[in-house]
CSV table of C-alpha atoms in Angstrom, one decimal:
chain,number,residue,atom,x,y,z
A,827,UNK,CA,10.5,-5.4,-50.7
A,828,UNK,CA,10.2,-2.1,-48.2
A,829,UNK,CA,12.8,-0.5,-47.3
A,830,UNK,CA,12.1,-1.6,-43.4
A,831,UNK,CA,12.2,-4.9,-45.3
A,832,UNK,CA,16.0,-4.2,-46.5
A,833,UNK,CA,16.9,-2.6,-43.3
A,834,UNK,CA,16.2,-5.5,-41.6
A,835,UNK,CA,17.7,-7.9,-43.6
A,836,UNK,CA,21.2,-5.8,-44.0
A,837,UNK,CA,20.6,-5.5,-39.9
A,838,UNK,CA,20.7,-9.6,-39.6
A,839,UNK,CA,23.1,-10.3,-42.2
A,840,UNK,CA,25.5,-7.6,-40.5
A,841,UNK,CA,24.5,-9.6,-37.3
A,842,UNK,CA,25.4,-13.0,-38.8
A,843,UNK,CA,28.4,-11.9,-40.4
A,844,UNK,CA,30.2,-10.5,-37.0
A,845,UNK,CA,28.5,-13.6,-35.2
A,846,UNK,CA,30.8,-15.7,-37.7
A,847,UNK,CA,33.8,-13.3,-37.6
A,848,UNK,CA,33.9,-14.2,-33.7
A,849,UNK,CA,33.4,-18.0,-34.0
A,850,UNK,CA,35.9,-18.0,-36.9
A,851,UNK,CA,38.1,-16.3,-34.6
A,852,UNK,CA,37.6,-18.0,-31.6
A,853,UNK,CA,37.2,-21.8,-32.9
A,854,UNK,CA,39.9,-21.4,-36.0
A,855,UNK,CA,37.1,-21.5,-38.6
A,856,UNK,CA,37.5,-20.4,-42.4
A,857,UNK,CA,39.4,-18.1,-43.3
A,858,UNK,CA,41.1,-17.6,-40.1
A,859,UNK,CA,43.8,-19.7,-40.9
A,860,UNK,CA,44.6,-18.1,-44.2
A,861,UNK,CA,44.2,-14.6,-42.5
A,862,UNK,CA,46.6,-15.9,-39.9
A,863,UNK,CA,49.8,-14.9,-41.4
A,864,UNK,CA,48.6,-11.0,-41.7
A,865,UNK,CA,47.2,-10.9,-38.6
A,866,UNK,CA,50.7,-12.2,-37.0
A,867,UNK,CA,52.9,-9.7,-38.9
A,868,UNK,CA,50.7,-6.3,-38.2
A,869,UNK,CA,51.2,-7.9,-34.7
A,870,UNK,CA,54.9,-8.0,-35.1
A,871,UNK,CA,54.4,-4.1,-36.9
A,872,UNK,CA,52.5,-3.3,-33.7
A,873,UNK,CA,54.3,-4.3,-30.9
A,874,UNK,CA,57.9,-2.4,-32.7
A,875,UNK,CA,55.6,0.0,-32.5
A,876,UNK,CA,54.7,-0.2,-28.6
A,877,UNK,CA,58.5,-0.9,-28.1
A,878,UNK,CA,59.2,2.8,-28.5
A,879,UNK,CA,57.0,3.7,-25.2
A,880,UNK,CA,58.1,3.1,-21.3
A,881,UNK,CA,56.4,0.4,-19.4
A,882,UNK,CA,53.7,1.6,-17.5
A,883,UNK,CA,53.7,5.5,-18.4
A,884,UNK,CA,50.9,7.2,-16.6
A,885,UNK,CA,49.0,10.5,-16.4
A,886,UNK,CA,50.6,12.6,-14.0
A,887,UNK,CA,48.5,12.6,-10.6
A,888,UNK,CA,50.5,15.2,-8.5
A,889,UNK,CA,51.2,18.9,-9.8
A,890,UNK,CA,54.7,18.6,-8.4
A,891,UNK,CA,57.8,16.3,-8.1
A,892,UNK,CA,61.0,15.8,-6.6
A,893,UNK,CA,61.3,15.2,-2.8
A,894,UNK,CA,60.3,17.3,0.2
A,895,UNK,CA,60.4,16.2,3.9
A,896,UNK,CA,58.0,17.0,6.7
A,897,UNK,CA,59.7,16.0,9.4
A,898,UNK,CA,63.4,15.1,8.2
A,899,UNK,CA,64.5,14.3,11.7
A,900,UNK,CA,62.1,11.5,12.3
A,901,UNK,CA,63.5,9.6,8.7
A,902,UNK,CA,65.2,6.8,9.2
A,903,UNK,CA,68.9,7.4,7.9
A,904,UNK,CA,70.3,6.3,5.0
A,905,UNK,CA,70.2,6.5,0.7
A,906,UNK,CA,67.0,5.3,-1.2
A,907,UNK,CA,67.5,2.8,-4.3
A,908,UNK,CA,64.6,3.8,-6.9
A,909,UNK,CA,64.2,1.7,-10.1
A,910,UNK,CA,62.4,3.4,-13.2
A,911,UNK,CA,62.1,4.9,-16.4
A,912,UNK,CA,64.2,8.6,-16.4
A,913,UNK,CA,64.1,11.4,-18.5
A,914,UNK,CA,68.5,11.7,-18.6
A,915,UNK,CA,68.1,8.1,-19.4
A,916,UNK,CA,66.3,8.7,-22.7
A,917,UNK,CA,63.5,7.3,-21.1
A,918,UNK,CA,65.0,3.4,-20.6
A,919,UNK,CA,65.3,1.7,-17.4
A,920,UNK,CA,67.7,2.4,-14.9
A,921,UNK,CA,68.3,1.8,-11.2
A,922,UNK,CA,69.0,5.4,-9.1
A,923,UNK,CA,70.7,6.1,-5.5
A,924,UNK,CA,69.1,9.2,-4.1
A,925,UNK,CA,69.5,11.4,-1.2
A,926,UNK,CA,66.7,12.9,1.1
A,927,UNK,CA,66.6,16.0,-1.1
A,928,UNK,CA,66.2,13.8,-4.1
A,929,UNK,CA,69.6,14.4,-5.1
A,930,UNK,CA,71.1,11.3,-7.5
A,931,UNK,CA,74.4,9.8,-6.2
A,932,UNK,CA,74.4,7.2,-8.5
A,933,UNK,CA,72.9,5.4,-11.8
A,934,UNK,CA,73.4,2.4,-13.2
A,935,UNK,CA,72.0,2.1,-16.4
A,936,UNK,CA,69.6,-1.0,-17.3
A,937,UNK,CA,69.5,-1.6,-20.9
A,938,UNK,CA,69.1,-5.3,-22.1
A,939,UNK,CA,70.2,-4.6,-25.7
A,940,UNK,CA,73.7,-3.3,-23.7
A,941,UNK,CA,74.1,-6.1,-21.3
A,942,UNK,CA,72.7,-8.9,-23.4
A,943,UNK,CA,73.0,-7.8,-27.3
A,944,UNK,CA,73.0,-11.2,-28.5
A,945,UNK,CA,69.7,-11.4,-27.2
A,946,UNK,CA,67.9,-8.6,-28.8
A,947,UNK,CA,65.5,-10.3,-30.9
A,948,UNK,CA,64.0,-12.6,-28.1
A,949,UNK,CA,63.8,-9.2,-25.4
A,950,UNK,CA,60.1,-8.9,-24.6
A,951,UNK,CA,58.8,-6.5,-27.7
A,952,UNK,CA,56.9,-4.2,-24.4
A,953,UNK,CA,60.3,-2.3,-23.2
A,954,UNK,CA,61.7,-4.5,-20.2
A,955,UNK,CA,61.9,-2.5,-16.9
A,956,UNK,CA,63.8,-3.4,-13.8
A,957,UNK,CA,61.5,-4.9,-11.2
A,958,UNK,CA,63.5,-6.6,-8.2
A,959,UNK,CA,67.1,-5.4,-6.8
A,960,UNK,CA,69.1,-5.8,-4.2
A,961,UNK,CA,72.3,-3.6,-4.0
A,962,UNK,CA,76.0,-4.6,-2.5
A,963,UNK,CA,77.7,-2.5,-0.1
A,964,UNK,CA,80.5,-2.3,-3.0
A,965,UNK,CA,77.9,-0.6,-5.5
A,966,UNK,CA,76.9,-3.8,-7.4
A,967,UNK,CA,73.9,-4.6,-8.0
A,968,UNK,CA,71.5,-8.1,-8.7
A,969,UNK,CA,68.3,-7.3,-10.5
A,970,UNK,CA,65.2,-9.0,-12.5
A,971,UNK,CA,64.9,-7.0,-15.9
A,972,UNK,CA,61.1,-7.7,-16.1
A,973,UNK,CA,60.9,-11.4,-18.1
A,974,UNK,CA,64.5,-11.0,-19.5
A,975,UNK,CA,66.9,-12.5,-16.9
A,976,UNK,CA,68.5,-12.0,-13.8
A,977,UNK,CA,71.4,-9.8,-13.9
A,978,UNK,CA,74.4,-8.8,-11.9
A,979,UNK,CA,76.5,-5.5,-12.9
A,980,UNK,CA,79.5,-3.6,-10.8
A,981,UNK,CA,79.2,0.2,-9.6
A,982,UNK,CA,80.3,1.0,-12.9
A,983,UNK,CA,77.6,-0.8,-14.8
A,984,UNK,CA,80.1,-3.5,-16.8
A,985,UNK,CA,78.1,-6.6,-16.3
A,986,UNK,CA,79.6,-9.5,-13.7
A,987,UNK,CA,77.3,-12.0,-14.7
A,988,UNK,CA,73.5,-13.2,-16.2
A,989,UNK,CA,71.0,-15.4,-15.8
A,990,UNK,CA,69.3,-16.8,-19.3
A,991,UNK,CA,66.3,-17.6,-17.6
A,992,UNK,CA,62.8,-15.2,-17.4
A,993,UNK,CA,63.0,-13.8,-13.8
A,994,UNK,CA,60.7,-11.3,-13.0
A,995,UNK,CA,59.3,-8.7,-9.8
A,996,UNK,CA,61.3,-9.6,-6.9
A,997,UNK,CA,64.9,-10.2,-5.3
A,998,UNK,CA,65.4,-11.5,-1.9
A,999,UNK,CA,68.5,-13.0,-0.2
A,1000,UNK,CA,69.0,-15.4,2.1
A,1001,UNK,CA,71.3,-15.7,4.9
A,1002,UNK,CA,73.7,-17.9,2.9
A,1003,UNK,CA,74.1,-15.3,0.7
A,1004,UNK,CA,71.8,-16.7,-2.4
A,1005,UNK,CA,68.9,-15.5,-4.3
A,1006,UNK,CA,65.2,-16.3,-4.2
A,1007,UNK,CA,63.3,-14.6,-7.2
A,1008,UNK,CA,60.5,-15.5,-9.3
A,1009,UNK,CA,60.2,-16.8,-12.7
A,1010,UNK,CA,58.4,-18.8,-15.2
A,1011,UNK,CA,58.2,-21.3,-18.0
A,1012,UNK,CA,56.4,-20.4,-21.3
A,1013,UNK,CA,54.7,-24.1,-22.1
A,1014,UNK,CA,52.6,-23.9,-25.7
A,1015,UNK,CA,49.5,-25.4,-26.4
A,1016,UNK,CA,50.7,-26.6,-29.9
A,1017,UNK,CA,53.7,-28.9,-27.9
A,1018,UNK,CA,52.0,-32.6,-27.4
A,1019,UNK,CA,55.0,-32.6,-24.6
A,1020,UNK,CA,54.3,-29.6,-23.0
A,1021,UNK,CA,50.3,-29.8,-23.0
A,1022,UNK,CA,51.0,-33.6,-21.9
A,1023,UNK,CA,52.9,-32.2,-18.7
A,1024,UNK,CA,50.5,-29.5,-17.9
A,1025,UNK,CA,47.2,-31.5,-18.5
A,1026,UNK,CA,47.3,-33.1,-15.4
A,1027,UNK,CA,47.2,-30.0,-13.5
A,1028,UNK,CA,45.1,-27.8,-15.1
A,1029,UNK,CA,42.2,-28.7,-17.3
A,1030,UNK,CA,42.1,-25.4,-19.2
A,1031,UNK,CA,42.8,-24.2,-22.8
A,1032,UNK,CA,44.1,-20.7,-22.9
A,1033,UNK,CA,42.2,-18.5,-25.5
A,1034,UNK,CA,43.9,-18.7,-29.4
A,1035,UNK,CA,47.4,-19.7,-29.3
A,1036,UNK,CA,48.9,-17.9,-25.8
A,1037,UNK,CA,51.4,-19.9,-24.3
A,1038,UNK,CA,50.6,-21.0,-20.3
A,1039,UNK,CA,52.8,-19.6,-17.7
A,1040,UNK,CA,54.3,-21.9,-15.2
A,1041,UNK,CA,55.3,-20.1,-12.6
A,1042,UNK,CA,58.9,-21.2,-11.2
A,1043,UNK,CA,60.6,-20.3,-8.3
A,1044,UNK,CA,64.8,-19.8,-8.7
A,1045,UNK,CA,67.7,-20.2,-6.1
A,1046,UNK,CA,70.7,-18.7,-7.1
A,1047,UNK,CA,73.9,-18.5,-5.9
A,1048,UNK,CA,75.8,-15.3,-5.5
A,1049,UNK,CA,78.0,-16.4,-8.3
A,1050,UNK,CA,74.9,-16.5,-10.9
A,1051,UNK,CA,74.6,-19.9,-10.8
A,1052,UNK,CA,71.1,-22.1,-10.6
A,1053,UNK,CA,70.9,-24.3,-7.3
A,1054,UNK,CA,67.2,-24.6,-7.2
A,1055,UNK,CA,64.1,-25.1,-9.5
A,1056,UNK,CA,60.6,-25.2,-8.1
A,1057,UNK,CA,56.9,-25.2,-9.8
A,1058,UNK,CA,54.5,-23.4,-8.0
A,1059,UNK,CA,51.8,-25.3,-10.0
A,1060,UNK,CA,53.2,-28.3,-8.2
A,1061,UNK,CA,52.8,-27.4,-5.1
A,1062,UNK,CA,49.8,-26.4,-5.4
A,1063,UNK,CA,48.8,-29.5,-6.3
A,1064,UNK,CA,50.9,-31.0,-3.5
A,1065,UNK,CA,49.0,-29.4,-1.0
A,1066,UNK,CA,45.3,-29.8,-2.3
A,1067,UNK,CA,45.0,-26.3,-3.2
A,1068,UNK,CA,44.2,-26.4,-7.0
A,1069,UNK,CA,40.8,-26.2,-5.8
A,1070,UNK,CA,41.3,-22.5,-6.6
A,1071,UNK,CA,42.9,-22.2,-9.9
A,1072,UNK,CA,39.1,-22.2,-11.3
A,1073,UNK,CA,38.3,-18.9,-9.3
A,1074,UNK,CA,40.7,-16.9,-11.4
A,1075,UNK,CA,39.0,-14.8,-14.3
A,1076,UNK,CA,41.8,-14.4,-16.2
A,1077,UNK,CA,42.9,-18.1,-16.0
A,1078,UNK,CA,42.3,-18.8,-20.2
A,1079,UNK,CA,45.1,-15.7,-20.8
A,1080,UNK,CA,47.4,-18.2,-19.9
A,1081,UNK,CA,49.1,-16.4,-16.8
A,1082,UNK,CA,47.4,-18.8,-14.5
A,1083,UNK,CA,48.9,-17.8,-11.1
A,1084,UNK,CA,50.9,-14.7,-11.9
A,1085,UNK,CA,53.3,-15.0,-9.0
A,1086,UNK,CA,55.1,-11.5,-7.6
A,1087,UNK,CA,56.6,-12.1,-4.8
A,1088,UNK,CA,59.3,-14.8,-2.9
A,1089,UNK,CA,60.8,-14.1,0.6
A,1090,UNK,CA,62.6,-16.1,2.7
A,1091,UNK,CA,62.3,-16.4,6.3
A,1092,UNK,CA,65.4,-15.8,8.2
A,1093,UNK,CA,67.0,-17.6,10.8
A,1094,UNK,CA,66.4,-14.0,13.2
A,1095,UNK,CA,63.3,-13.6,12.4
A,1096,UNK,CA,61.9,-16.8,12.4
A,1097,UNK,CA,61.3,-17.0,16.3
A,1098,UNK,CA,58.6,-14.9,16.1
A,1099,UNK,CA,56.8,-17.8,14.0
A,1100,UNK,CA,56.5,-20.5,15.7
A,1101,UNK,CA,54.5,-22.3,13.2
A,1102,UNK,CA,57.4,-21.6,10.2
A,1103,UNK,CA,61.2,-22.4,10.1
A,1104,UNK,CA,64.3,-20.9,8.9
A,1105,UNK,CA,64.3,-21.1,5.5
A,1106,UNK,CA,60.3,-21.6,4.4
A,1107,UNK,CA,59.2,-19.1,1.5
A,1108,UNK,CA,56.7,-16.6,1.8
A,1109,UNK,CA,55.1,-16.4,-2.1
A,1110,UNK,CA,52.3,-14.2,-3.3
A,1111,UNK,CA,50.2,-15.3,-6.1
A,1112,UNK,CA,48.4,-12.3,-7.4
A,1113,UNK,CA,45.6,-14.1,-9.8
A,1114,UNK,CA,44.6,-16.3,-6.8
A,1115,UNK,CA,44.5,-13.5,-4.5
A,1116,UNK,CA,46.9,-15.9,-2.1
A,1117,UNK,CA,49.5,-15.4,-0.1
A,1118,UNK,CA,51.4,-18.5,1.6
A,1119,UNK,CA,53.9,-20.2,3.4
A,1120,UNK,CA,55.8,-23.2,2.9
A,1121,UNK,CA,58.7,-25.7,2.9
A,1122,UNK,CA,61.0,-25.1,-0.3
A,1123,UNK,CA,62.5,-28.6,0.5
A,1124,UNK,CA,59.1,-30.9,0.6
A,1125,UNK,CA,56.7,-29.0,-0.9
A,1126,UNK,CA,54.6,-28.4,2.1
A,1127,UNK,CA,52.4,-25.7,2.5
A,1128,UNK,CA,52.1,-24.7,6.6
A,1129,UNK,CA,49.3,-21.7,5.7
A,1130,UNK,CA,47.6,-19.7,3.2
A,1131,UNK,CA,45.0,-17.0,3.0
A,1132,UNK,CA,43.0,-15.4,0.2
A,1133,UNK,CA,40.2,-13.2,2.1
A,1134,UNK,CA,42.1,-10.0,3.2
A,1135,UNK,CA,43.2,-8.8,-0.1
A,1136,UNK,CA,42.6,-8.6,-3.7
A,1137,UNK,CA,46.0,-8.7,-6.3
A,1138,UNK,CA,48.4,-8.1,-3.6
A,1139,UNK,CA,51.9,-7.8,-4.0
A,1140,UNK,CA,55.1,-7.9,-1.8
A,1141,UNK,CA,54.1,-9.5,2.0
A,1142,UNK,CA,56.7,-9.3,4.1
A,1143,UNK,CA,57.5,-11.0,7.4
A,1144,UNK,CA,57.7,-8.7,10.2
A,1145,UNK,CA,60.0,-9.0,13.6
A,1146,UNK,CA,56.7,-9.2,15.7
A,1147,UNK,CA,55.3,-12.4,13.9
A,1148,UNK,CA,52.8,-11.1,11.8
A,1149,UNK,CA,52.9,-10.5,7.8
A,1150,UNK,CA,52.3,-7.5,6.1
A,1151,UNK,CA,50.6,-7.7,2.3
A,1152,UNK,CA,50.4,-4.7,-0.1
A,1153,UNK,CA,47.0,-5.1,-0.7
A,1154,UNK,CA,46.2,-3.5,-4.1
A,1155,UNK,CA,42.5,-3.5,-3.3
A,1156,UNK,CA,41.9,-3.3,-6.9
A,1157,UNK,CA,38.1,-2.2,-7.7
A,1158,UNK,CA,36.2,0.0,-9.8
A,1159,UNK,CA,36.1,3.8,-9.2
A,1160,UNK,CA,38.8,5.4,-11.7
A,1161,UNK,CA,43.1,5.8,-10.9
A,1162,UNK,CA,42.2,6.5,-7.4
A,1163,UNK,CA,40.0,3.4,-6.6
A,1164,UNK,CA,37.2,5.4,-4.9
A,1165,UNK,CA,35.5,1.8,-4.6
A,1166,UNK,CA,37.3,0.0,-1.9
A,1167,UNK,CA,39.5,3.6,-0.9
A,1168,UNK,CA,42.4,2.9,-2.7
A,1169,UNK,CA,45.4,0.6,-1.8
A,1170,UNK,CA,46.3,-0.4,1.7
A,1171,UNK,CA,49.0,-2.1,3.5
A,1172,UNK,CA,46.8,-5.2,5.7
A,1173,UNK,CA,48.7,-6.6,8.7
A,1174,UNK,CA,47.9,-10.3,9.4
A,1175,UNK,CA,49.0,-12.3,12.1
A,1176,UNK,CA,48.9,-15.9,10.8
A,1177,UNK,CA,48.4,-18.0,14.3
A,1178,UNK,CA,45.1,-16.0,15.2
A,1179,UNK,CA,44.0,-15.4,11.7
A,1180,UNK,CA,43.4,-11.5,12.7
A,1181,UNK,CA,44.1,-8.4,10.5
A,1182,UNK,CA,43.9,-5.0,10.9
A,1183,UNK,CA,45.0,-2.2,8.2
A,1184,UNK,CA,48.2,-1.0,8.8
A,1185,UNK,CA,48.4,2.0,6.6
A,1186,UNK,CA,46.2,4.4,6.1
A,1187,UNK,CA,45.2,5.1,9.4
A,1188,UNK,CA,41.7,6.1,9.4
A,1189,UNK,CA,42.2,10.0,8.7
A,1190,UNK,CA,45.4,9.0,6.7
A,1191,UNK,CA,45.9,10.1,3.0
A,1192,UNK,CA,44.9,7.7,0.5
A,1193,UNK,CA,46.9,6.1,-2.0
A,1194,UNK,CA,45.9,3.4,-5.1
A,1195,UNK,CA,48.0,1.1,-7.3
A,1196,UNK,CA,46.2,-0.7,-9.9
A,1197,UNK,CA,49.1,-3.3,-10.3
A,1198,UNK,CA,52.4,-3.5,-8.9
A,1199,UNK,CA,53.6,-2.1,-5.3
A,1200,UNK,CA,56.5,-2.4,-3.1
A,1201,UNK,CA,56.7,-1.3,0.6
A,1202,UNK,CA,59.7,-2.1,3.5
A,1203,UNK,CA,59.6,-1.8,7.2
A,1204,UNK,CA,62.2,0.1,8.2
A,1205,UNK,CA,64.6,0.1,11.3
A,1206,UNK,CA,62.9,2.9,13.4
A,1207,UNK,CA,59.6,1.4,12.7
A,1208,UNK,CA,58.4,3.1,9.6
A,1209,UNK,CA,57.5,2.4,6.6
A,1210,UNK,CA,59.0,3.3,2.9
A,1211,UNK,CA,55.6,2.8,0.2
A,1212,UNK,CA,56.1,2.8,-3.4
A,1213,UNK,CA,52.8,4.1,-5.6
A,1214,UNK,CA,54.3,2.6,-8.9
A,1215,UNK,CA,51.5,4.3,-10.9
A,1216,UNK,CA,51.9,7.8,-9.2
A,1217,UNK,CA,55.5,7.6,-10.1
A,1218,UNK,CA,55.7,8.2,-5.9
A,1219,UNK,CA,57.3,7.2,-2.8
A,1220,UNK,CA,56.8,8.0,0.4
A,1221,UNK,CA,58.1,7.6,4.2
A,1222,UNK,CA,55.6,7.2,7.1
A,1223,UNK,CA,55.9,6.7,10.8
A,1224,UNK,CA,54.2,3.5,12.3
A,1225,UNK,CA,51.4,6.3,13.3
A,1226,UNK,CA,50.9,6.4,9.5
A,1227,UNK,CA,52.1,10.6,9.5
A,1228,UNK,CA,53.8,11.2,6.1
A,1229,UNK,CA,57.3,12.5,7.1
A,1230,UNK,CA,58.9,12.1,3.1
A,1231,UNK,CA,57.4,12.3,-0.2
A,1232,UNK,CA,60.2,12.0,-3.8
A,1233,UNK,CA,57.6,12.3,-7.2
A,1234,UNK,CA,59.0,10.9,-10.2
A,1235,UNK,CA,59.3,14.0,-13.1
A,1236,UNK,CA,56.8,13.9,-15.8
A,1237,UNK,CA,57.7,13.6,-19.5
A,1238,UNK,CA,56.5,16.4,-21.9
A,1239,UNK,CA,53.1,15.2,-22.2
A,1240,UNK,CA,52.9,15.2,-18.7
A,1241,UNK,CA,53.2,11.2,-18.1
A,1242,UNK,CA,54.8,10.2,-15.3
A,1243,UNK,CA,56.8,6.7,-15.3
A,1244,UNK,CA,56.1,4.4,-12.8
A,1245,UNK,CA,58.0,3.7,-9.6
A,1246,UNK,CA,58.4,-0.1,-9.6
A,1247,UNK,CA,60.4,-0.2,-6.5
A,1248,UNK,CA,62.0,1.7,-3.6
A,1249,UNK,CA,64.4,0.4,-0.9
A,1250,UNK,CA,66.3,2.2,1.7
A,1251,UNK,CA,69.8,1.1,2.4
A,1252,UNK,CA,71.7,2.0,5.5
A,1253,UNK,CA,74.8,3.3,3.6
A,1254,UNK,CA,76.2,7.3,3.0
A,1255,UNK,CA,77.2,9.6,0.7
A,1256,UNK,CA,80.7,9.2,1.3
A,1257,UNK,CA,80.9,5.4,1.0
A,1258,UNK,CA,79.1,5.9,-2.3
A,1259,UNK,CA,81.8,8.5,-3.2
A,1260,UNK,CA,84.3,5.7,-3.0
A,1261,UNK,CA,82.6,3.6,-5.5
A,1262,UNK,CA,84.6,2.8,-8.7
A,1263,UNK,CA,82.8,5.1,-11.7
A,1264,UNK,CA,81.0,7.0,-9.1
A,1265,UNK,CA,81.7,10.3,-11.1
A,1266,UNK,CA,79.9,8.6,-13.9
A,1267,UNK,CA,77.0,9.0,-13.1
């Protein structure tokens, strides 16, 4: 035999022997199940490992940070609830009150192994991060600690109360005082009773052994207490529109719909929509590119869309009767998205079905979010825009003219942790001053 001969043959047995390496892999052939046990512990090794690095810690994209305004004058007034990762925080989650200079006039700290130690060994093994607040005049505050549970702690951080269930992105109250947030139900392919509920929505089997996510919405009360349970797969199904769970690439990782956002509609703002009511929920379900609208109390969906944006987050109603989306406008082109030109915010009006892009303007400065994104229409008409994974925020006019800028600081290696949310709230210095614990800071 030549030794092109041997060449060849080590080439195809090589060949054959990855081939089988994937198959044994993929269909659970010899000796994947004796291999099984190793492969699950340097899993367990790896993810303590991860545990010991933020969430979503970036490569700095700005050569500064800290806040500057333009055109101070033209803000709209008030303080600026930030939730993050923080250097005097060793790094762990915490919720922050700023000032326009960027000044800090209050922390509360966000640590699950504090506020839920009996917990520890079921916390997510990817450090959890805050995602979703809302903050009380009296300096509490409600918030999702990312797939942990929903939380409520007092101006000086001692928890009030927690709810066991995985919550996750967003917080929005209602006008009776209660919570809408987000949250879902692990459901394993090796339960008969689980796979038994789920077969007859979805006719998919995840890759290897990832559990599917079910994606629930939760009411709670004020108190921490559970009022309402709904599946999103069920309305879906309700309304005829599983017609698009097949469209989703990533549908056989098991986090079918990913859902990131729940707002209520108001009783104010609800007659600019004729179409909606009081009450109906405004959802955004990132995997299926949708956003919709629909009755929490019978199921029924009154409008969707999926053409105007790709992995959106947070849509908002606006007083004028139209919704704005966070459109992610996730493409190719590198951490600025030189594809599609970044991230946008798309204005949609749903009774004429017409959209425009609200921000950039045409000669406005670009921005790009892979994942992740939180903006809020402001009294005065402008707009507050989180850039999680610039570690930014920024305040525009409705003209789209930057008038505030706040850069979160970068670590050592110059990684910046991501700005998961920013909300202004119409409250001052002084009131904050009267906070119980304010000094501690």
């Amino acid at each position: 035999m030549g030794k092109m001969d041997i060449l060849v043959a080590a080439l195809s047995l090589t060949f054959l022997a990855l081939l089988y390496g994937f198959a044994a892999q993929r269909f659970e052939l010899f000796p994947y199940t004796l291999l099984e046990p190793a492969f699950a512990e340097v899993d367990k090794l790896t993810r303590k490992k991860i545990d010991v690095v933020p969430h979503y810690l970036e490569q700095a994209r700005y050569d500064w940070h800290g806040a500057r305004a333009k055109n101070a004058s033209a803000m709209q007034p008030g303080l600026t609830l930030l939730t993050s990762f923080w250097e005097d925080t060793n790094w762990r989650a915490a919720l922050k009150l700023i000032d326009t200079d960027g000044s800090v006039l209050h922390t509360w700290r966000a640590d699950g192994a504090e506020l839920w130690p009996e917990s520890a060994d079921t916390m997510n093994y990817i450090k959890p991060f805050v995602h979703g607040s809302y903050l009380f005049a009296n300096g509490d505050v409600v918030f999702n600690l990312e797939f942990q549970g929903l939380f409520r702690i007092d101006a000086c951080g001692e928890l009030v109360w927690r709810l066991p269930y995985t919550t996750h992105h967003s917080v929005d109250r209602d006008d009776d005082g209660n919570f809408w947030v987000p949250g879902n139900v692990k459901l394993s392919v090796d339960d008969p009773q689980d796979m038994a509920y789920l077969k007859p929505f979805i006719g998919i089997s995840p890759r290897k052994k990832v559990p599917i996510m079910e994606d629930r919405i939760y009411k709670v009360s004020a108190q921490g207490e559970l009022l309402e349970d709904i599946s999103m797969l069920e309305v879906l199904y309700l309304n005829d529109l599983q017609r698009y769970i097949p469209k989703i690439s990533r549908r056989k990782s098991g986090d079918i719909l990913h859902m990131n956002d729940v707002e209520v509609l108001d009783a104010a703002m609800a007659r600019a929509f004729p179409m909606f009511s009081a009450g109906d929920l405004l959802v955004s379900l990132r995997h299926l590119h949708m956003v919709l609208v629909f009755d929490p109390q019978s199921g029924h969906v009154k409008w969707h869309e999926t053409d105007d944006w790709i992995e959106q987050h947070d849509p908002d109603f606006n007083p004028d009767g139209t919704i704005t989306v966070y459109d992610n406008n996730k493409g190719f082109g590198g951490k600025l998205g030189s594809m599609l030109g970044g991230s946008r915010l798309v204005n949609f009006d749903p009774t004429t079905g017409h959209s425009i892009v609200q921000y950039p303007p045409k000669e406005g400065e670009r921005f790009y979010s892979q994942r992740g994104g939180k903006w809020q229409l402001l009294d005065n008409g402008n707009m507050l825009i989180a850039e999680p994974y610039g570690g930014k925020v920024f305040e525009t006019t409705s003209d789209g003219d930057v008038i505030w800028e706040w850069i979160n600081k970068p670590n050592n290696d110059n990684r910046v942790a991501e700005v998961m949310e920013a909300t202004r709230y119409d409250i001052s210095a002084e009131q904050v001053a009267n906070w119980a614990c304010s000094p501690k800071n």
